[in-house]
Short mmCIF file of C-alpha atoms and ligand atoms in Angstrom, two decimals:
data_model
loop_
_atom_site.label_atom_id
_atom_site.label_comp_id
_atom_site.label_asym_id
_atom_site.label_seq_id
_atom_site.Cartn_x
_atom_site.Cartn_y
_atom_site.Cartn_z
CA UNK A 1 98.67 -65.86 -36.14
CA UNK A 2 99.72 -68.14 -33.92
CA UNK A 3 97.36 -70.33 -31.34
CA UNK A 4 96.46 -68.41 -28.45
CA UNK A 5 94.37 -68.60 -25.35
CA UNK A 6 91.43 -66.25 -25.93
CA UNK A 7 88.85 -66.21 -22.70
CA UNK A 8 85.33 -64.51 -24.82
CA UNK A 9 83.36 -65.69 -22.15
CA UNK A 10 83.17 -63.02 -19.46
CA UNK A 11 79.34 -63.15 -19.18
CA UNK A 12 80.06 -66.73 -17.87
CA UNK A 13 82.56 -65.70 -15.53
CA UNK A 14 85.31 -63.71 -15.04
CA UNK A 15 88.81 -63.77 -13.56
CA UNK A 16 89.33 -62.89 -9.96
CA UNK A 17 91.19 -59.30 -10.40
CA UNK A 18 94.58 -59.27 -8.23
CA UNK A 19 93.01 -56.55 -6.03
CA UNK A 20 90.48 -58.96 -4.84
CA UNK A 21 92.61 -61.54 -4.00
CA UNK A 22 95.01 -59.89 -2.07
CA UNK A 23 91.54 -58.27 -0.02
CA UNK A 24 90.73 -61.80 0.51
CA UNK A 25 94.03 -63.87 1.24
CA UNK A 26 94.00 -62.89 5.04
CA UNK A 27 91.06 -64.12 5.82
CA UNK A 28 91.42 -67.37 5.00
CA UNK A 29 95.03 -67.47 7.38
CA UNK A 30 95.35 -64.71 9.93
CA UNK A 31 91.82 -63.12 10.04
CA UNK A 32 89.62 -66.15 10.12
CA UNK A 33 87.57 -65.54 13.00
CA UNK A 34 83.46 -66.12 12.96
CA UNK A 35 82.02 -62.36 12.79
CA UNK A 36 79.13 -63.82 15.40
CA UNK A 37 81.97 -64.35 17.52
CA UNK A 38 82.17 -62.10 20.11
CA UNK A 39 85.96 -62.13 21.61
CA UNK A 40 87.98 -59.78 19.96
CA UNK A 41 89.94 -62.69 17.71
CA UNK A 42 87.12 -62.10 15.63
CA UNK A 43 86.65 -58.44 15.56
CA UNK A 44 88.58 -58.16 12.38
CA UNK A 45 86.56 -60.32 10.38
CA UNK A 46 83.68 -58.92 11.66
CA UNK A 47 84.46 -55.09 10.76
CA UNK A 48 85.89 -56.41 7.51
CA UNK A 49 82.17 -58.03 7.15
CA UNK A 50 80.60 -54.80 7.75
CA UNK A 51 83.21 -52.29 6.07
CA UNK A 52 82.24 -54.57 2.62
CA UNK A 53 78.46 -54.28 3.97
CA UNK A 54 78.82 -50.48 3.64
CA UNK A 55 80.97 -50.48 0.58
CA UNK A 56 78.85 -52.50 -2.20
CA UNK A 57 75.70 -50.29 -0.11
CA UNK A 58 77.51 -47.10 -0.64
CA UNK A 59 77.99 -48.14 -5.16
CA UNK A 60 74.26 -49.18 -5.20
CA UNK A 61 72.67 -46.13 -3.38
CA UNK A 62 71.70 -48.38 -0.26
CA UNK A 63 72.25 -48.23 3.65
CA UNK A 64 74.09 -51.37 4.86
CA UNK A 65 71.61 -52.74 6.52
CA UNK A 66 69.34 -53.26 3.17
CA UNK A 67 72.48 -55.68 2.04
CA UNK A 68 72.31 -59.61 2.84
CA UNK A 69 75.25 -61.01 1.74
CA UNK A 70 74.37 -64.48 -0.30
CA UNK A 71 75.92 -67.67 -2.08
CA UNK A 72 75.95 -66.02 -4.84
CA UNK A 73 72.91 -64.82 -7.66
CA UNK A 74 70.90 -68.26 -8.17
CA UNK A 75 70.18 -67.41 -4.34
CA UNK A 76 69.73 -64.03 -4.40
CA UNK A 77 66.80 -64.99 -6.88
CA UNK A 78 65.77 -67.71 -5.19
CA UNK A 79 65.44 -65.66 -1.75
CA UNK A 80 63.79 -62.58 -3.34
CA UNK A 81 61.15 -64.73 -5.62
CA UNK A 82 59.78 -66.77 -2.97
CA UNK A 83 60.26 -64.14 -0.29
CA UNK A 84 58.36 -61.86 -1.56
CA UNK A 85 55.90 -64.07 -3.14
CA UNK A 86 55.09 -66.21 0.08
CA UNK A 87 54.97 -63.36 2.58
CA UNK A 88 52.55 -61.76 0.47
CA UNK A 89 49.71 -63.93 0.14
CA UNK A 90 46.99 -62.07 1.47
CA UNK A 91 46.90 -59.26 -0.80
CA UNK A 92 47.35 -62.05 -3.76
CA UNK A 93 48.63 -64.77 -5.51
CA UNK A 94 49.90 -62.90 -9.28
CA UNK A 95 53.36 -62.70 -9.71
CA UNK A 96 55.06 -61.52 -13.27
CA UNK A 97 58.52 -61.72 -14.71
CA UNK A 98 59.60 -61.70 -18.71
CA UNK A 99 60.16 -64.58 -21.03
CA UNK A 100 64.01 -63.80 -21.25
CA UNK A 101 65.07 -64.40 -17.66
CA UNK A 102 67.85 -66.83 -16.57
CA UNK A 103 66.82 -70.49 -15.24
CA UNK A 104 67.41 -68.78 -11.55
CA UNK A 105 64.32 -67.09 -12.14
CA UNK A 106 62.51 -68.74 -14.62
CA UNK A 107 62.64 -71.86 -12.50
CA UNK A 108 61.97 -70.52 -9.42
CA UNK A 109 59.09 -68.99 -10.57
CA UNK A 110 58.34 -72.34 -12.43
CA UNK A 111 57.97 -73.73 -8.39
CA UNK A 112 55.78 -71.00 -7.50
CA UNK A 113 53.35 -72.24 -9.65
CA UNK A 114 53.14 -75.29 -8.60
CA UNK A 115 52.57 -73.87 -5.22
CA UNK A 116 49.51 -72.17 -6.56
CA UNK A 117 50.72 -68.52 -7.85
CA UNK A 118 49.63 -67.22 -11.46
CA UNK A 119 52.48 -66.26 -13.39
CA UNK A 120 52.56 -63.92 -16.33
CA UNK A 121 55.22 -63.68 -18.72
CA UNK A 122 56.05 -60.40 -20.51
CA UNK A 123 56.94 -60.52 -24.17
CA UNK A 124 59.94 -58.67 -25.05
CA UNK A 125 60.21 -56.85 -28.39
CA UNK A 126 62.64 -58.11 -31.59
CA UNK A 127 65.65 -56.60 -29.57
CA UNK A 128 64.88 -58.37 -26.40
CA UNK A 129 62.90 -54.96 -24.43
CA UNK A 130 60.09 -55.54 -22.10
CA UNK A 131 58.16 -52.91 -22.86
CA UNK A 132 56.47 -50.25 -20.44
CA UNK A 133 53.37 -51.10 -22.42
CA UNK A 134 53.97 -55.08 -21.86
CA UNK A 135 54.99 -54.82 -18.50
CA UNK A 136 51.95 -52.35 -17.79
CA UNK A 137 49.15 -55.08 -19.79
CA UNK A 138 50.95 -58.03 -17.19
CA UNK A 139 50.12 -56.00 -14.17
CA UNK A 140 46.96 -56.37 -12.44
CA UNK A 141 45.19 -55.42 -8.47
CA UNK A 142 46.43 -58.60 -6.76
CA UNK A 143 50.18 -58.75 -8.58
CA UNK A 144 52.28 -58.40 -5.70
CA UNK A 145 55.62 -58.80 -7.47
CA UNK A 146 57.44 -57.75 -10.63
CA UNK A 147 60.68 -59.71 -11.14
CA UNK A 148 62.63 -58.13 -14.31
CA UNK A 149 66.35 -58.54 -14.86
CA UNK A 150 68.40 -55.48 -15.53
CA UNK A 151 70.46 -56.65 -18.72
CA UNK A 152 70.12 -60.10 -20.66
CA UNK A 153 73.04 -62.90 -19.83
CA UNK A 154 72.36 -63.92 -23.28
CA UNK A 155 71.74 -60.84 -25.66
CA UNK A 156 73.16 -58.16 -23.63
CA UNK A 157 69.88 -56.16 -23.93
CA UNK A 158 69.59 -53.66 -20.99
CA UNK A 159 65.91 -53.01 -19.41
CA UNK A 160 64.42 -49.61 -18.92
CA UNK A 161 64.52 -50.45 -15.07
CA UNK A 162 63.47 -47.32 -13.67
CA UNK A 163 60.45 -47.49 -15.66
CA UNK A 164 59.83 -50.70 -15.37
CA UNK A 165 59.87 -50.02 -11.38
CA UNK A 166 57.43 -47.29 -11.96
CA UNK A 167 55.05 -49.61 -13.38
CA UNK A 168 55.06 -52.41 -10.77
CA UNK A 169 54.71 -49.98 -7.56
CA UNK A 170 51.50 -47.84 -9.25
CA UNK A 171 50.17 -51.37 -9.73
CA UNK A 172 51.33 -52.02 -5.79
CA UNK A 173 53.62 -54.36 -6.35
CA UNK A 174 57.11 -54.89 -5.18
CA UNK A 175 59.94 -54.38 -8.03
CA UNK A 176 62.93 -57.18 -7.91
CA UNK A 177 65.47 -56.75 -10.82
CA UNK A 178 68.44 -59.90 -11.23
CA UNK A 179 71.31 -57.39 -11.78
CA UNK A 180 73.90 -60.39 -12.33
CA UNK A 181 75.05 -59.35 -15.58
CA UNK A 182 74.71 -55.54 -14.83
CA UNK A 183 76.31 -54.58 -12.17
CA UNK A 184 79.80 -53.49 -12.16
CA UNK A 185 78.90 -53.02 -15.82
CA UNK A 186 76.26 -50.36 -15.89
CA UNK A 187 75.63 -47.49 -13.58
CA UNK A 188 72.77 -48.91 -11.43
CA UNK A 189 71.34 -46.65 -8.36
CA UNK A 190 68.52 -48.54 -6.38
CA UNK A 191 67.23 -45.51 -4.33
CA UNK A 192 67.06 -43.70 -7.84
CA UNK A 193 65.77 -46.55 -10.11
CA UNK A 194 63.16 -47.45 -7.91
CA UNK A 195 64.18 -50.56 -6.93
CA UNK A 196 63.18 -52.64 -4.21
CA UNK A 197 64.64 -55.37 -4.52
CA UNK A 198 68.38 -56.35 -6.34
CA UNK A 199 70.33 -59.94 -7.07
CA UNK A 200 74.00 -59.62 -7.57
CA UNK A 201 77.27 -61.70 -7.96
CA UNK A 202 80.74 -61.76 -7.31
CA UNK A 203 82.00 -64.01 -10.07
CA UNK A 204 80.89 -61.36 -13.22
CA UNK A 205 82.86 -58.63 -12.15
CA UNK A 206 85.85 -60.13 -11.05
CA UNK A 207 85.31 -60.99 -7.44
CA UNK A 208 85.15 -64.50 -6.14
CA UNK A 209 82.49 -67.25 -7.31
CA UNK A 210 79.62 -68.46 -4.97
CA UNK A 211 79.09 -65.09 -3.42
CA UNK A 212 76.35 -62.96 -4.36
CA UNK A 213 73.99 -60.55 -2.44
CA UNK A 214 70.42 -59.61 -2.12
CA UNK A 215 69.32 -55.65 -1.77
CA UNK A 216 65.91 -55.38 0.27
CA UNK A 217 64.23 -52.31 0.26
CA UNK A 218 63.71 -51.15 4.21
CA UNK A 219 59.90 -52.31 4.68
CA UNK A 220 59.86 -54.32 2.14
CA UNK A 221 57.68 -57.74 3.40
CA UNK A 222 59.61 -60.73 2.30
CA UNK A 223 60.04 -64.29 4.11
CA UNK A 224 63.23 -65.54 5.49
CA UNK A 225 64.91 -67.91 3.18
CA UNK A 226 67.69 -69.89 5.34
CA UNK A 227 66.76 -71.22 9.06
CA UNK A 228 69.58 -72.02 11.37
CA UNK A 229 71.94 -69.30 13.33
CA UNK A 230 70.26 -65.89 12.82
CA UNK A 231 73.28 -64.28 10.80
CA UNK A 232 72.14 -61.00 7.87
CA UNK A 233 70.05 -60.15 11.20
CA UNK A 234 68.07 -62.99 10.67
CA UNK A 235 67.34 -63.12 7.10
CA UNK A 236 70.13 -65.41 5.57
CA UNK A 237 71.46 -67.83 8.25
CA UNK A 238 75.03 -69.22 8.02
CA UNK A 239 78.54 -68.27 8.72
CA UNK A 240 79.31 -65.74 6.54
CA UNK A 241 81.59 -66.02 4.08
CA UNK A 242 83.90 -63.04 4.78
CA UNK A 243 86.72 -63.54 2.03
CA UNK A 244 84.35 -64.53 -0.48
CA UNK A 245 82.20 -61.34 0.62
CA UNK A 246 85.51 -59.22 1.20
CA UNK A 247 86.78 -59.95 -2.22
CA UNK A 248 83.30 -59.14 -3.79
CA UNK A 249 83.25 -56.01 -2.34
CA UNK A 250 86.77 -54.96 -3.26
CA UNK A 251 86.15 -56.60 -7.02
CA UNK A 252 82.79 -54.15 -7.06
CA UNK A 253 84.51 -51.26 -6.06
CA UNK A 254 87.14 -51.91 -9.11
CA UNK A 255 84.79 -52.59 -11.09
CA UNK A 256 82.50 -49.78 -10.55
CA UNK A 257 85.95 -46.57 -10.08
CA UNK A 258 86.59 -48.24 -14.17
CA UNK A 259 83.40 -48.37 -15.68
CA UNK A 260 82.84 -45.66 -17.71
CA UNK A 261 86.56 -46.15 -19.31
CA UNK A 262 86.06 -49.65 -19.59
CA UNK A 263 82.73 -49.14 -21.39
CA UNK A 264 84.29 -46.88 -24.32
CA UNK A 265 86.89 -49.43 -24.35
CA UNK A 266 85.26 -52.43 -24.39
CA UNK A 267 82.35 -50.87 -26.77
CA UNK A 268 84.97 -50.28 -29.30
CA UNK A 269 86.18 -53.85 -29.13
CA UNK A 270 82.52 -55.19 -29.44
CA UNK A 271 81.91 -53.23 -32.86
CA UNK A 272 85.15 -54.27 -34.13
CA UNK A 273 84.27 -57.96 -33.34
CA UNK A 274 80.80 -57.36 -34.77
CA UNK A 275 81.61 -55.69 -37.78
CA UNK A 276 84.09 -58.71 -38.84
CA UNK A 277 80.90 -61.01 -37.56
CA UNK A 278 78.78 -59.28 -40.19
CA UNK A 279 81.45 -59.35 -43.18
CA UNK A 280 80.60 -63.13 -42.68
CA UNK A 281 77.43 -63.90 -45.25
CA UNK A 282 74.43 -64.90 -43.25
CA UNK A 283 74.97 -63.93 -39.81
CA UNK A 284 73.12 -61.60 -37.49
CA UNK A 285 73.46 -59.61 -34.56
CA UNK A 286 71.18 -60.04 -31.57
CA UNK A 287 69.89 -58.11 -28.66
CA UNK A 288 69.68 -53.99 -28.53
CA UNK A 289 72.07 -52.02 -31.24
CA UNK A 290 72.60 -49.92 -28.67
CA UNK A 291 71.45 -50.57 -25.36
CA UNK A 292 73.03 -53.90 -24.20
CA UNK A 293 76.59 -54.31 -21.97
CA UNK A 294 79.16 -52.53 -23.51
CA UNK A 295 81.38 -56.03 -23.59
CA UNK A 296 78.72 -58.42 -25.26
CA UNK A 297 78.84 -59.34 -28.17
CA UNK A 298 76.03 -62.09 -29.85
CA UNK A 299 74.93 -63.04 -32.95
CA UNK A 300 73.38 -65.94 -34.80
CA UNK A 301 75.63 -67.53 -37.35
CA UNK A 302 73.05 -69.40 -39.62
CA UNK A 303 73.58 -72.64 -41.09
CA UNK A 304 75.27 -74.06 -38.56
CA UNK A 305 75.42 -75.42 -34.59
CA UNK A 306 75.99 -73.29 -31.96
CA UNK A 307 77.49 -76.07 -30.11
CA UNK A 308 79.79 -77.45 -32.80
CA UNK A 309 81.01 -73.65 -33.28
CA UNK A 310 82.07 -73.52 -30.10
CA UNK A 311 83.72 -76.56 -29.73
CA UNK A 312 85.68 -75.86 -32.78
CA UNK A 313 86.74 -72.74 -31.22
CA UNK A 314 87.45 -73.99 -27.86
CA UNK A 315 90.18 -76.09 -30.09
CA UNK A 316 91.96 -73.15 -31.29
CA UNK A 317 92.22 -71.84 -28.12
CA UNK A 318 89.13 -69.54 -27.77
CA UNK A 319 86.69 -69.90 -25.04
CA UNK A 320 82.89 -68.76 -26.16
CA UNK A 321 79.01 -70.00 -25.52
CA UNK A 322 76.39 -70.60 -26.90
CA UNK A 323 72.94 -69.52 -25.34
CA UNK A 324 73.42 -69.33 -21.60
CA UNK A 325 76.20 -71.10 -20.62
CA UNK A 326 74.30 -72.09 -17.25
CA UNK A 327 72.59 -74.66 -19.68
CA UNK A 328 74.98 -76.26 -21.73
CA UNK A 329 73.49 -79.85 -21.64
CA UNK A 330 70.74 -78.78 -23.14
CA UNK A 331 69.78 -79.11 -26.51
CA UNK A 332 67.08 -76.71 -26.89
CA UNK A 333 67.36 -73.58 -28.82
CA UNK A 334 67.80 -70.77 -26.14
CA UNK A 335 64.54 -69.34 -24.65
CA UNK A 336 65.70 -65.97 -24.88
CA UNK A 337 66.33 -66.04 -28.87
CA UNK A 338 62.87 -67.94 -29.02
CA UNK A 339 61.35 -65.17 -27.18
CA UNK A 340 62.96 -62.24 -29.73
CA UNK A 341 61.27 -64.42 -32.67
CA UNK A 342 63.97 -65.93 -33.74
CA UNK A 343 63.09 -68.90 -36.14
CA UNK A 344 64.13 -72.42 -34.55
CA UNK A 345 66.35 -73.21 -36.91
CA UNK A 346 68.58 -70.04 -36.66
CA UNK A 347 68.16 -69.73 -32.83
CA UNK A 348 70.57 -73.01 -32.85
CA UNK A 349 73.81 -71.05 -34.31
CA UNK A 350 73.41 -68.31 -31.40
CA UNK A 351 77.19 -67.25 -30.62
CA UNK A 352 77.79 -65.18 -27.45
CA UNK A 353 81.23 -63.88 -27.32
CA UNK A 354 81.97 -61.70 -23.85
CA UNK A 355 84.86 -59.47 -23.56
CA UNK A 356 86.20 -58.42 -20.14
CA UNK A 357 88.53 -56.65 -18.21
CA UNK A 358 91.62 -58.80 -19.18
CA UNK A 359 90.51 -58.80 -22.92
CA UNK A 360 92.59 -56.84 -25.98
CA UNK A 361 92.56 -56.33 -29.24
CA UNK A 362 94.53 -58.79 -30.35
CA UNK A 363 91.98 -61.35 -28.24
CA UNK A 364 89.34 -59.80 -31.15
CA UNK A 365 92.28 -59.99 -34.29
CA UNK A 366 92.74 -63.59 -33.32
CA UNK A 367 89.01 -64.18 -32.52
CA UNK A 368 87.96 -62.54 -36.05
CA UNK A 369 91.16 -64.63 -38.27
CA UNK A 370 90.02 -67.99 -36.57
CA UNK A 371 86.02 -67.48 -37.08
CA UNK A 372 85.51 -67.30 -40.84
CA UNK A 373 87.89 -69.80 -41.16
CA UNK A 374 85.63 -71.98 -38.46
CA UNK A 375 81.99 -71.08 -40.31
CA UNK A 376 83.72 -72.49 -43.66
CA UNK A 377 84.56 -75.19 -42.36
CA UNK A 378 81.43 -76.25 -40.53
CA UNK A 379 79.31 -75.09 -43.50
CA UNK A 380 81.29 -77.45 -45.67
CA UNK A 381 79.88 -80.27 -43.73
CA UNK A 382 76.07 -78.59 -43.31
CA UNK A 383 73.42 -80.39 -45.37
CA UNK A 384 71.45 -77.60 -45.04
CA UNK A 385 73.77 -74.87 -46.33
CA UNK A 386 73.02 -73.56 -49.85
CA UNK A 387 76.40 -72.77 -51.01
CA UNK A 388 79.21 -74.51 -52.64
CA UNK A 389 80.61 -77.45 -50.94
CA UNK A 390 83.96 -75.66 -49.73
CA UNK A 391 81.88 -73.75 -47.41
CA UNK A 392 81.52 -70.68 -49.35
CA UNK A 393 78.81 -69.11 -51.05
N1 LIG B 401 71.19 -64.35 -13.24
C1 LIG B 401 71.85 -64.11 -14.39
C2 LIG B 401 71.32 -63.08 -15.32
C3 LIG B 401 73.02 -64.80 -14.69
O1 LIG B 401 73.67 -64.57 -15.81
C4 LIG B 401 73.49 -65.78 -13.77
C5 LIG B 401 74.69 -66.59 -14.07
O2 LIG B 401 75.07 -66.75 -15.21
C6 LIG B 401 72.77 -65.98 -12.57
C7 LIG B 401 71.62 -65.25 -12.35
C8 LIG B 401 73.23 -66.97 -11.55
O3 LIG B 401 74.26 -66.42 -10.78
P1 LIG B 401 75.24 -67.38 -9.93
O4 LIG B 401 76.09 -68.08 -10.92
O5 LIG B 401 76.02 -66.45 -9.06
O6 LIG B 401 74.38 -68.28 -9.12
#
């Protein structure tokens, strides 16, 4: 086959759909009025502000004024970690979140702790679950929040949310779930799951990067993140971004009227990639068999580098990651394949391959001729490999 471009890297980010862009394109040239404005110039942007309020509130089972529009997920997390965690002092200093989160969360509780709060990490189980049972052992009278994302950026695991949610409010504490990587992906209903709190972004559904927003619960006690202006009715100051937030909401709404066809489809590509995956000696698939994003695929390929696969494929043409591809710089074997008990060693050829909306079959032919071919190779060189010297067993 001949070189092609091959994006595999959807749960990085995706493509802004056409849909999305056309939402947006006015209001960076006709429409760009300042929704706090109050002549009616701006009257567009504003009702095009609050038509995408009620839109993504509508998909998630929320009233529009439960949305705050964001600068994307990091933030979300960010606002809904220490939000709920400073404002909440009195009744006590516990917090708890799982050893598989993404750095947005894992780091931000990271500062709450040196501002004094205990943190307790759930274990997950070997395919990346936190448990009922785990989450309810973490729990204790003084945890005032449960932070537990709804599927894995790395593994693609999905977390039994509702339950989850179940667990942190008989314990009284308030339920936050980083839905980055699920929504637009997986059904997700807050009112139904229980869920009082909800990160999401634009960029991994096909919207716009850099805009993201935050579901609170009505009554739910959480701190003001961003001084200045008094815009999200005083919870997130700053000029909105209203194409950024426009095309999100239009992306979501895509996203959301495909899903379920998208999900057979893109499940079917994912066990075709995986099955020519396994048909390579030593490799193994990570995360839930079954319940993990329909479009993620990841595996560890053993005797070799994550990073040097990657690169190698990034030459023919394919784009992949290894680990979370917010870190790439570091060097460490991801947390998340640590935390599934994953030896070191094999943690480091973790390969992460996300299919998309724009994605085909012929993406996965190409994807499945050029990887063997790859492995050989960089198994020829691998001082630790136990085969022959050409690579192969
Ligand atoms: N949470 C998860 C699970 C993610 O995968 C990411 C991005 O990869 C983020 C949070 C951060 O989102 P953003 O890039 O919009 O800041």
């Amino acid at each position: 086959m001949e070189k092609r471009f091959v994006y595999a890297d959807n749960s990085a980010t995706t493509r802004v759909c056409d849909e999305a862009v056309s939402a947006m394109m006015p209001f960076f040239t006709e429409e760009y009025g300042n929704p706090s404005s109050i002549y009616p110039f701006a009257s567009e942007s504003k009702k095009a502000l609050e038509g995408a309020r009620k839109t993504v509130a509508d998909i998630l089972g929320a009233i529009p004024d439960e949305i705050i529009f964001t600068g994307g997920g990091t933030e979300a997390d960010n606002h809904a970690i220490c939000g709920v965690a400073r404002a909440n002092i009195k009744k006590g200093r516990h917090i708890v979140t799982s050893a598989i989160e993404h750095h947005a969360v894992l780091h931000t509780f990271e500062r709450l702790k040196r501002e004094g709060f205990e943190i307790t990490y759930v274990p997950v189980d070997e395919n990346g679950v936190v448990t009922p049972e785990a989450l309810s052992a973490a729990v204790k009278p003084g945890t005032t929040l449960v932070s537990i994302m709804a599927a894995n950026n790395e593994i693609g695991t999905i977390q039994p949310i509702a339950e989850l949610a179940r667990i942190a409010h008989e314990a009284g504490a308030v339920f936050h779930t980083d839905a980055v990587q699920a929504a637009g992906h997986i059904a997700i209903n807050v009112r139904e799951m229980g869920i009082d709190m909800l990160s999401l972004s634009g960029h991994k559904f096909n919207g716009p990067k850099g805009v993201g927003l935050l579901y609170v619960k009505k009554g739910t006690l959480a701190q003001r993140f961003m001084e200045g202006g008094g815009q999200e009715k005083g919870r997130r100051s700053g000029t909105e971004n209203v194409a950024g937030i426009v095309g999100m909401a239009k992306a979501l709404e895509i996203s959301v009227a495909h899903m379920e066809a998208e999900a057979v489809r893109l499940g079917a590509l994912r066990k075709k990639l995986e099955a020519g995956i396994l048909a390579i000696p030593h490799t193994r698939l990570t995360g839930h068999p079954e319940n993990r994003l329909p479009g993620l695929c990841s595996c560890v390929i053993e005797y070799i580098e994550g990073e040097s696969l990657v690169l190698m494929l990034g030459l023919n043409g394919i784009c992949a990651s290894t680990g979370s591809a917010c870190s790439t710089g570091s060097l460490d074997p991801s947390h998340v394949l640590m935390a599934i008990g994953l030896p070191h060693e094999v943690a480091h050829g973790s390969l992460r391959l996300s299919l998309g909306r724009y994605s085909t079959e012929e993406d996965v032919d190409y994807i499945l001729e050029k990887l063997p071919e790859i492995v050989k190779t960089l198994r020829a060189m691998s001082p630790v490999w136990p085969g022959n010297s050409d690579g192969t067993l």
